[in-house]
Short mmCIF file of C-alpha atoms and ligand atoms in Angstrom, two decimals:
data_model
loop_
_atom_site.label_atom_id
_atom_site.label_comp_id
_atom_site.label_asym_id
_atom_site.label_seq_id
_atom_site.Cartn_x
_atom_site.Cartn_y
_atom_site.Cartn_z
CA UNK A 1 16.17 -50.82 2.99
CA UNK A 2 15.08 -48.52 5.73
CA UNK A 3 15.18 -49.84 9.36
CA UNK A 4 11.95 -50.17 11.15
CA UNK A 5 11.45 -48.15 14.24
CA UNK A 6 8.60 -48.55 16.72
CA UNK A 7 7.62 -46.96 20.11
CA UNK A 8 4.52 -46.56 22.18
CA UNK A 9 3.23 -44.60 25.15
CA UNK A 10 0.57 -45.65 27.66
CA UNK A 11 -2.49 -43.22 27.44
CA UNK A 12 -2.65 -43.04 31.24
CA UNK A 13 -2.67 -39.54 32.58
CA UNK A 14 -1.05 -36.57 30.86
CA UNK A 15 2.38 -36.86 29.02
CA UNK A 16 5.34 -35.38 30.83
CA UNK A 17 8.47 -33.74 29.81
CA UNK A 18 10.08 -37.16 30.70
CA UNK A 19 7.99 -38.87 28.09
CA UNK A 20 8.89 -36.31 25.49
CA UNK A 21 12.65 -36.02 26.18
CA UNK A 22 13.14 -39.79 26.92
CA UNK A 23 11.11 -41.41 24.09
CA UNK A 24 9.03 -39.05 21.76
CA UNK A 25 11.79 -36.61 20.85
CA UNK A 26 14.21 -39.38 19.89
CA UNK A 27 11.53 -40.87 17.77
CA UNK A 28 10.62 -37.60 16.02
CA UNK A 29 14.26 -36.82 15.32
CA UNK A 30 14.65 -40.16 13.35
CA UNK A 31 11.17 -40.61 11.88
CA UNK A 32 12.25 -39.78 8.31
CA UNK A 33 15.29 -42.05 8.28
CA UNK A 34 13.21 -45.09 9.20
CA UNK A 35 10.08 -46.95 8.39
CA UNK A 36 8.38 -45.58 11.61
CA UNK A 37 5.45 -46.80 13.70
CA UNK A 38 4.17 -45.03 16.87
CA UNK A 39 1.19 -46.42 18.80
CA UNK A 40 -1.02 -45.48 21.70
CA UNK A 41 -0.66 -48.45 24.07
CA UNK A 42 -4.26 -48.47 25.20
CA UNK A 43 -4.17 -52.25 25.99
CA UNK A 44 -1.36 -51.46 28.29
CA UNK A 45 -3.55 -49.02 30.06
CA UNK A 46 -6.10 -51.53 31.10
CA UNK A 47 -3.62 -53.84 32.88
CA UNK A 48 -5.06 -52.17 35.88
CA UNK A 49 -8.83 -50.97 36.10
CA UNK A 50 -9.44 -47.56 34.36
CA UNK A 51 -12.48 -45.40 34.11
CA UNK A 52 -13.64 -46.15 30.56
CA UNK A 53 -14.68 -42.56 29.77
CA UNK A 54 -11.34 -41.18 31.10
CA UNK A 55 -9.46 -43.78 29.09
CA UNK A 56 -11.18 -42.77 25.89
CA UNK A 57 -10.24 -39.14 26.52
CA UNK A 58 -6.77 -40.02 27.45
CA UNK A 59 -6.33 -41.96 24.18
CA UNK A 60 -7.50 -38.99 22.12
CA UNK A 61 -5.30 -36.71 24.10
CA UNK A 62 -2.38 -38.96 23.57
CA UNK A 63 -2.81 -39.08 19.72
CA UNK A 64 -3.00 -35.28 19.73
CA UNK A 65 0.11 -35.05 21.74
CA UNK A 66 2.15 -37.15 19.44
CA UNK A 67 1.18 -34.89 16.54
CA UNK A 68 1.71 -31.71 18.59
CA UNK A 69 5.21 -33.11 19.65
CA UNK A 70 6.15 -33.40 15.83
CA UNK A 71 5.11 -36.90 14.86
CA UNK A 72 4.33 -36.55 11.13
CA UNK A 73 1.65 -38.78 9.70
CA UNK A 74 3.05 -38.48 6.36
CA UNK A 75 6.35 -40.14 7.56
CA UNK A 76 4.98 -42.29 10.44
CA UNK A 77 2.18 -44.90 10.93
CA UNK A 78 0.19 -43.68 13.98
CA UNK A 79 -2.32 -46.16 15.42
CA UNK A 80 -4.18 -47.31 18.44
CA UNK A 81 -2.99 -50.69 19.61
CA UNK A 82 -6.48 -51.88 20.33
CA UNK A 83 -7.42 -51.27 16.58
CA UNK A 84 -4.96 -53.99 15.59
CA UNK A 85 -6.28 -57.05 17.25
CA UNK A 86 -3.18 -59.06 16.38
CA UNK A 87 -1.43 -57.39 19.41
CA UNK A 88 -3.60 -59.43 21.80
CA UNK A 89 -2.94 -62.75 20.16
CA UNK A 90 0.81 -62.03 19.71
CA UNK A 91 0.98 -61.00 23.39
CA UNK A 92 -0.90 -64.22 24.40
CA UNK A 93 1.49 -66.39 22.29
CA UNK A 94 4.56 -64.60 23.85
CA UNK A 95 3.30 -65.00 27.41
CA UNK A 96 3.42 -68.81 26.85
CA UNK A 97 7.06 -68.58 25.79
CA UNK A 98 8.09 -66.94 29.06
CA UNK A 99 9.13 -68.30 32.50
CA UNK A 100 7.56 -66.79 35.65
CA UNK A 101 11.02 -66.16 36.99
CA UNK A 102 11.75 -63.88 34.02
CA UNK A 103 8.62 -61.83 34.54
CA UNK A 104 9.32 -61.65 38.49
CA UNK A 105 12.70 -60.32 37.78
CA UNK A 106 11.37 -57.19 35.91
CA UNK A 107 12.45 -54.07 37.87
CA UNK A 108 9.22 -52.19 36.96
CA UNK A 109 7.11 -55.13 38.31
CA UNK A 110 9.19 -55.41 41.50
CA UNK A 111 9.01 -51.59 41.93
CA UNK A 112 5.20 -51.26 41.25
CA UNK A 113 4.11 -54.35 43.19
CA UNK A 114 6.05 -53.44 46.37
CA UNK A 115 4.02 -54.09 49.46
CA UNK A 116 0.88 -55.16 47.66
CA UNK A 117 1.16 -58.89 48.38
CA UNK A 118 0.10 -61.58 45.98
CA UNK A 119 -3.57 -60.88 46.45
CA UNK A 120 -3.13 -57.23 45.64
CA UNK A 121 -1.03 -57.38 42.46
CA UNK A 122 -2.99 -57.23 39.18
CA UNK A 123 -1.84 -60.03 36.82
CA UNK A 124 -1.73 -57.35 34.20
CA UNK A 125 1.21 -55.73 35.94
CA UNK A 126 2.96 -59.11 35.98
CA UNK A 127 2.41 -60.04 32.29
CA UNK A 128 2.40 -56.67 30.50
CA UNK A 129 6.02 -57.10 29.38
CA UNK A 130 5.00 -59.95 27.20
CA UNK A 131 2.30 -57.86 25.44
CA UNK A 132 5.16 -55.35 24.83
CA UNK A 133 7.24 -58.21 23.47
CA UNK A 134 4.46 -58.94 21.02
CA UNK A 135 4.04 -55.22 20.09
CA UNK A 136 7.68 -55.04 19.06
CA UNK A 137 7.84 -58.38 17.29
CA UNK A 138 4.75 -57.76 15.16
CA UNK A 139 6.40 -55.10 13.07
CA UNK A 140 9.71 -56.72 12.40
CA UNK A 141 11.17 -53.85 14.49
CA UNK A 142 14.89 -53.09 14.24
CA UNK A 143 15.02 -49.98 16.63
CA UNK A 144 12.95 -49.35 19.75
CA UNK A 145 13.58 -45.84 21.19
CA UNK A 146 12.62 -45.85 24.94
CA UNK A 147 13.54 -44.38 28.25
CA UNK A 148 15.89 -46.32 30.53
CA UNK A 149 13.11 -47.80 32.50
CA UNK A 150 11.94 -49.82 29.47
CA UNK A 151 15.32 -51.17 28.49
CA UNK A 152 14.73 -54.43 30.48
CA UNK A 153 11.61 -55.13 28.50
CA UNK A 154 13.28 -54.75 25.13
CA UNK A 155 16.09 -57.11 26.40
CA UNK A 156 13.27 -59.61 27.36
CA UNK A 157 11.89 -59.17 23.84
CA UNK A 158 15.32 -60.12 22.44
CA UNK A 159 15.51 -63.24 24.77
CA UNK A 160 12.14 -64.44 23.83
CA UNK A 161 12.64 -63.78 20.01
CA UNK A 162 15.87 -65.81 20.15
CA UNK A 163 14.11 -68.58 22.17
CA UNK A 164 11.21 -68.73 19.65
CA UNK A 165 13.52 -68.72 16.64
CA UNK A 166 15.56 -71.62 18.07
CA UNK A 167 12.49 -73.70 18.95
CA UNK A 168 10.35 -73.06 15.93
CA UNK A 169 12.61 -71.80 13.18
CA UNK A 170 13.63 -68.16 12.18
CA UNK A 171 10.57 -66.15 12.52
CA UNK A 172 11.35 -62.97 14.33
CA UNK A 173 13.61 -60.05 13.66
CA UNK A 174 15.99 -59.25 16.62
CA UNK A 175 15.15 -55.60 17.77
CA UNK A 176 17.77 -53.21 19.28
CA UNK A 177 16.85 -50.82 22.10
CA UNK A 178 17.81 -47.17 21.56
CA UNK A 179 18.45 -45.32 24.74
CA UNK A 180 19.56 -41.82 24.06
CA UNK A 181 22.81 -40.98 26.10
CA UNK A 182 21.14 -37.67 27.41
CA UNK A 183 17.73 -37.41 28.88
CA UNK A 184 16.93 -41.20 29.19
CA UNK A 185 15.82 -40.77 32.71
CA UNK A 186 14.40 -37.25 33.50
CA UNK A 187 14.10 -37.10 37.27
CA UNK A 188 11.39 -35.77 39.59
CA UNK A 189 12.22 -31.98 40.11
CA UNK A 190 11.39 -32.29 43.83
CA UNK A 191 12.97 -35.66 44.42
CA UNK A 192 15.84 -36.10 41.95
CA UNK A 193 16.45 -39.66 43.18
CA UNK A 194 13.10 -40.64 41.54
CA UNK A 195 12.02 -40.76 37.82
CA UNK A 196 9.69 -38.05 36.77
CA UNK A 197 6.30 -39.89 36.52
CA UNK A 198 2.91 -39.03 35.22
CA UNK A 199 1.76 -38.68 38.96
CA UNK A 200 3.94 -38.18 42.07
CA UNK A 201 3.31 -38.08 45.74
CA UNK A 202 3.98 -34.28 46.08
CA UNK A 203 1.02 -32.74 44.28
CA UNK A 204 2.95 -33.14 41.02
CA UNK A 205 5.33 -30.32 41.89
CA UNK A 206 8.17 -32.39 40.60
CA UNK A 207 6.64 -33.21 37.23
CA UNK A 208 6.22 -30.97 34.25
CA UNK A 209 3.27 -31.81 31.96
CA UNK A 210 3.49 -31.00 28.31
CA UNK A 211 0.06 -29.32 28.53
CA UNK A 212 0.86 -27.40 31.67
CA UNK A 213 0.23 -23.77 32.18
CA UNK A 214 3.50 -22.09 31.16
CA UNK A 215 3.69 -20.12 34.40
CA UNK A 216 3.26 -23.09 36.55
CA UNK A 217 5.89 -24.95 34.63
CA UNK A 218 8.30 -21.93 35.20
CA UNK A 219 7.60 -21.94 38.88
CA UNK A 220 8.32 -25.78 39.09
CA UNK A 221 11.67 -25.32 37.41
CA UNK A 222 12.58 -22.36 39.55
CA UNK A 223 11.80 -24.31 42.76
CA UNK A 224 13.53 -27.60 41.54
CA UNK A 225 15.53 -29.14 44.33
CA UNK A 226 19.26 -28.64 43.83
CA UNK A 227 22.07 -28.52 46.39
CA UNK A 228 24.31 -26.07 48.20
CA UNK A 229 27.54 -26.52 46.19
CA UNK A 230 26.57 -23.54 43.86
CA UNK A 231 28.31 -25.08 40.90
CA UNK A 232 26.65 -25.86 37.64
CA UNK A 233 28.38 -29.18 36.99
CA UNK A 234 27.10 -32.56 35.57
CA UNK A 235 27.67 -35.01 38.45
CA UNK A 236 24.76 -37.33 38.77
CA UNK A 237 26.02 -38.84 42.04
CA UNK A 238 26.61 -35.70 44.05
CA UNK A 239 24.49 -33.11 42.25
CA UNK A 240 21.53 -35.12 40.93
CA UNK A 241 19.17 -32.12 40.82
CA UNK A 242 21.47 -29.87 38.91
CA UNK A 243 22.61 -32.73 36.65
CA UNK A 244 18.89 -33.38 35.74
CA UNK A 245 18.39 -29.74 34.84
CA UNK A 246 21.60 -29.84 32.72
CA UNK A 247 20.19 -32.91 30.95
CA UNK A 248 16.87 -31.19 30.26
CA UNK A 249 18.59 -28.13 28.83
CA UNK A 250 21.04 -30.20 26.75
CA UNK A 251 18.39 -32.47 25.36
CA UNK A 252 16.11 -29.47 24.36
CA UNK A 253 18.69 -27.34 22.77
CA UNK A 254 21.28 -29.96 21.57
CA UNK A 255 24.03 -28.03 23.29
CA UNK A 256 26.95 -30.19 24.76
CA UNK A 257 26.97 -30.70 28.44
CA UNK A 258 30.54 -29.37 28.72
CA UNK A 259 29.52 -26.20 26.96
CA UNK A 260 26.66 -25.65 29.36
CA UNK A 261 29.08 -26.17 32.27
CA UNK A 262 31.51 -23.53 30.72
CA UNK A 263 28.79 -21.06 30.07
CA UNK A 264 27.45 -21.16 33.64
CA UNK A 265 30.88 -21.41 35.43
CA UNK A 266 30.96 -18.99 38.20
CA UNK A 267 27.26 -18.06 37.92
CA UNK A 268 24.51 -18.75 40.30
CA UNK A 269 21.76 -21.48 40.21
CA UNK A 270 19.06 -18.66 39.82
CA UNK A 271 20.56 -17.60 36.39
CA UNK A 272 20.97 -21.21 35.31
CA UNK A 273 17.41 -22.16 36.29
CA UNK A 274 15.94 -19.16 34.56
CA UNK A 275 17.61 -20.36 31.20
CA UNK A 276 16.28 -23.93 31.74
CA UNK A 277 12.81 -22.44 32.54
CA UNK A 278 12.93 -20.26 29.34
CA UNK A 279 13.85 -23.17 27.03
CA UNK A 280 11.14 -25.53 28.65
CA UNK A 281 8.47 -22.93 28.36
CA UNK A 282 9.33 -22.16 24.77
CA UNK A 283 9.03 -25.95 24.03
CA UNK A 284 5.74 -26.27 25.86
CA UNK A 285 4.32 -23.28 24.09
CA UNK A 286 5.28 -24.61 20.67
CA UNK A 287 3.72 -28.02 21.52
CA UNK A 288 0.51 -26.44 23.03
CA UNK A 289 0.07 -24.20 19.88
CA UNK A 290 0.24 -27.24 17.62
CA UNK A 291 -2.13 -29.11 19.93
CA UNK A 292 -4.73 -26.35 19.67
CA UNK A 293 -4.82 -26.58 15.85
CA UNK A 294 -5.94 -30.20 15.93
CA UNK A 295 -9.52 -31.44 15.57
CA UNK A 296 -11.10 -34.78 16.60
CA UNK A 297 -11.90 -35.52 12.94
CA UNK A 298 -8.26 -35.13 11.90
CA UNK A 299 -7.12 -37.47 14.65
CA UNK A 300 -9.84 -40.05 13.75
CA UNK A 301 -8.75 -39.96 10.05
CA UNK A 302 -5.05 -40.43 10.90
CA UNK A 303 -5.54 -43.34 13.37
CA UNK A 304 -8.04 -45.17 11.02
CA UNK A 305 -5.47 -44.97 8.20
CA UNK A 306 -2.61 -45.86 10.45
CA UNK A 307 -4.46 -48.89 11.91
CA UNK A 308 -5.18 -50.13 8.30
CA UNK A 309 -1.49 -49.85 7.42
CA UNK A 310 -0.32 -51.39 10.64
CA UNK A 311 -2.70 -54.28 10.36
CA UNK A 312 -1.28 -55.26 7.01
CA UNK A 313 2.01 -55.97 8.54
CA UNK A 314 0.86 -57.33 11.92
CA UNK A 315 -1.43 -59.89 10.10
CA UNK A 316 1.49 -61.21 8.03
CA UNK A 317 3.81 -61.62 11.03
CA UNK A 318 1.16 -63.35 13.17
CA UNK A 319 0.29 -65.72 10.32
CA UNK A 320 3.97 -66.54 10.07
CA UNK A 321 4.20 -67.02 13.78
CA UNK A 322 1.08 -69.27 13.87
CA UNK A 323 2.45 -71.29 11.03
CA UNK A 324 5.79 -71.82 12.89
CA UNK A 325 3.76 -73.00 15.95
CA UNK A 326 1.66 -75.45 13.79
CA UNK A 327 -1.49 -73.38 14.21
CA UNK A 328 -2.02 -72.41 10.58
P1 AMP B 1 5.01 -44.55 29.84
O1 AMP B 1 4.62 -43.17 30.12
O2 AMP B 1 5.41 -45.46 31.07
O3 AMP B 1 4.12 -45.39 28.87
O4 AMP B 1 6.46 -44.42 28.96
C1 AMP B 1 6.38 -44.03 27.67
C2 AMP B 1 7.91 -43.83 27.25
O5 AMP B 1 8.40 -42.68 27.86
C3 AMP B 1 8.79 -44.98 27.61
O6 AMP B 1 9.68 -45.14 26.55
C4 AMP B 1 9.55 -44.51 28.89
O7 AMP B 1 10.74 -45.12 28.95
C5 AMP B 1 9.59 -43.03 28.55
N1 AMP B 1 9.68 -42.22 29.91
C6 AMP B 1 8.72 -42.19 30.79
N2 AMP B 1 9.16 -41.38 31.81
C7 AMP B 1 10.41 -41.03 31.57
C8 AMP B 1 11.33 -40.18 32.22
N3 AMP B 1 11.10 -39.64 33.34
N4 AMP B 1 12.59 -40.02 31.59
C9 AMP B 1 12.88 -40.51 30.40
N5 AMP B 1 11.99 -41.30 29.74
C10 AMP B 1 10.78 -41.56 30.22
#
């Protein structure tokens, strides 16, 4: 029996190199070994208010990006979360299994709600982890490939699945998080103490977008903040900028970190950055070429079929859950 693998990305803003290397690439590399699901987390996007027109565009853009990044609809079920209504109900049920303390301890919540005060924080930001719990449990998921920032949410999923199974009888499969050893937290090129996000405070100079103009992307890598040690060495504590670039190169090419260090021993940062820029630009160029070959009709057909197949499984799991609760 193939293992079930599932991941999702919020369609808010343009996808970054961090999204690709931290989550999508790990998924693509394993999609034929597993029963694979990937979804556009559009319900997660509305946890804070969004312009409906922009959201619609972002959703379409996100589906196209999955395909351009190598997600294969013959091997993977691709769907929009809002097309499978069971996500809402399952998220609702899982919210009621959760303590406020558990949600208050989520690092993402603490980070994003900082300084907003109780009146300023959207409830969506507080409860979205339980929606994610529902997303994972609906498909009897075994493996969830995500970046390091989402690890805690998968751990919450395990806790809630265990709690539910103990209270109401064996219902959910216990999922495992998959965090790749390299590239699980791609850092901002201008501030290598922060994660690379879809938007940053410095005109996005520290973020590489997958649809970015190749020349702009090259400039961003060439002007990435490093240090004055002039040594290409993987040392996240003392050389976070250089270590981040080594991770990017290693993850794209599959070359071992030690081999990269050896190849660039005694060489300057300029030469090293040029190689990183070359490999990143090649990657972006491949993704962008594939993106241009896609049409709205193709995307529609793929997600309509995907939703139909996803719904079949989601409906069964939700029915089983409701039965366990006495709601059948
Ligand atoms: P999000 O864009 O927050 O919906 O994240 C979608 C997926 O990309 C999640 O699995 C994240 O963990 C992953 N991700 C986002 N940013 C990064 C990053 N800078 N480095 C590694 N993974 C990331």
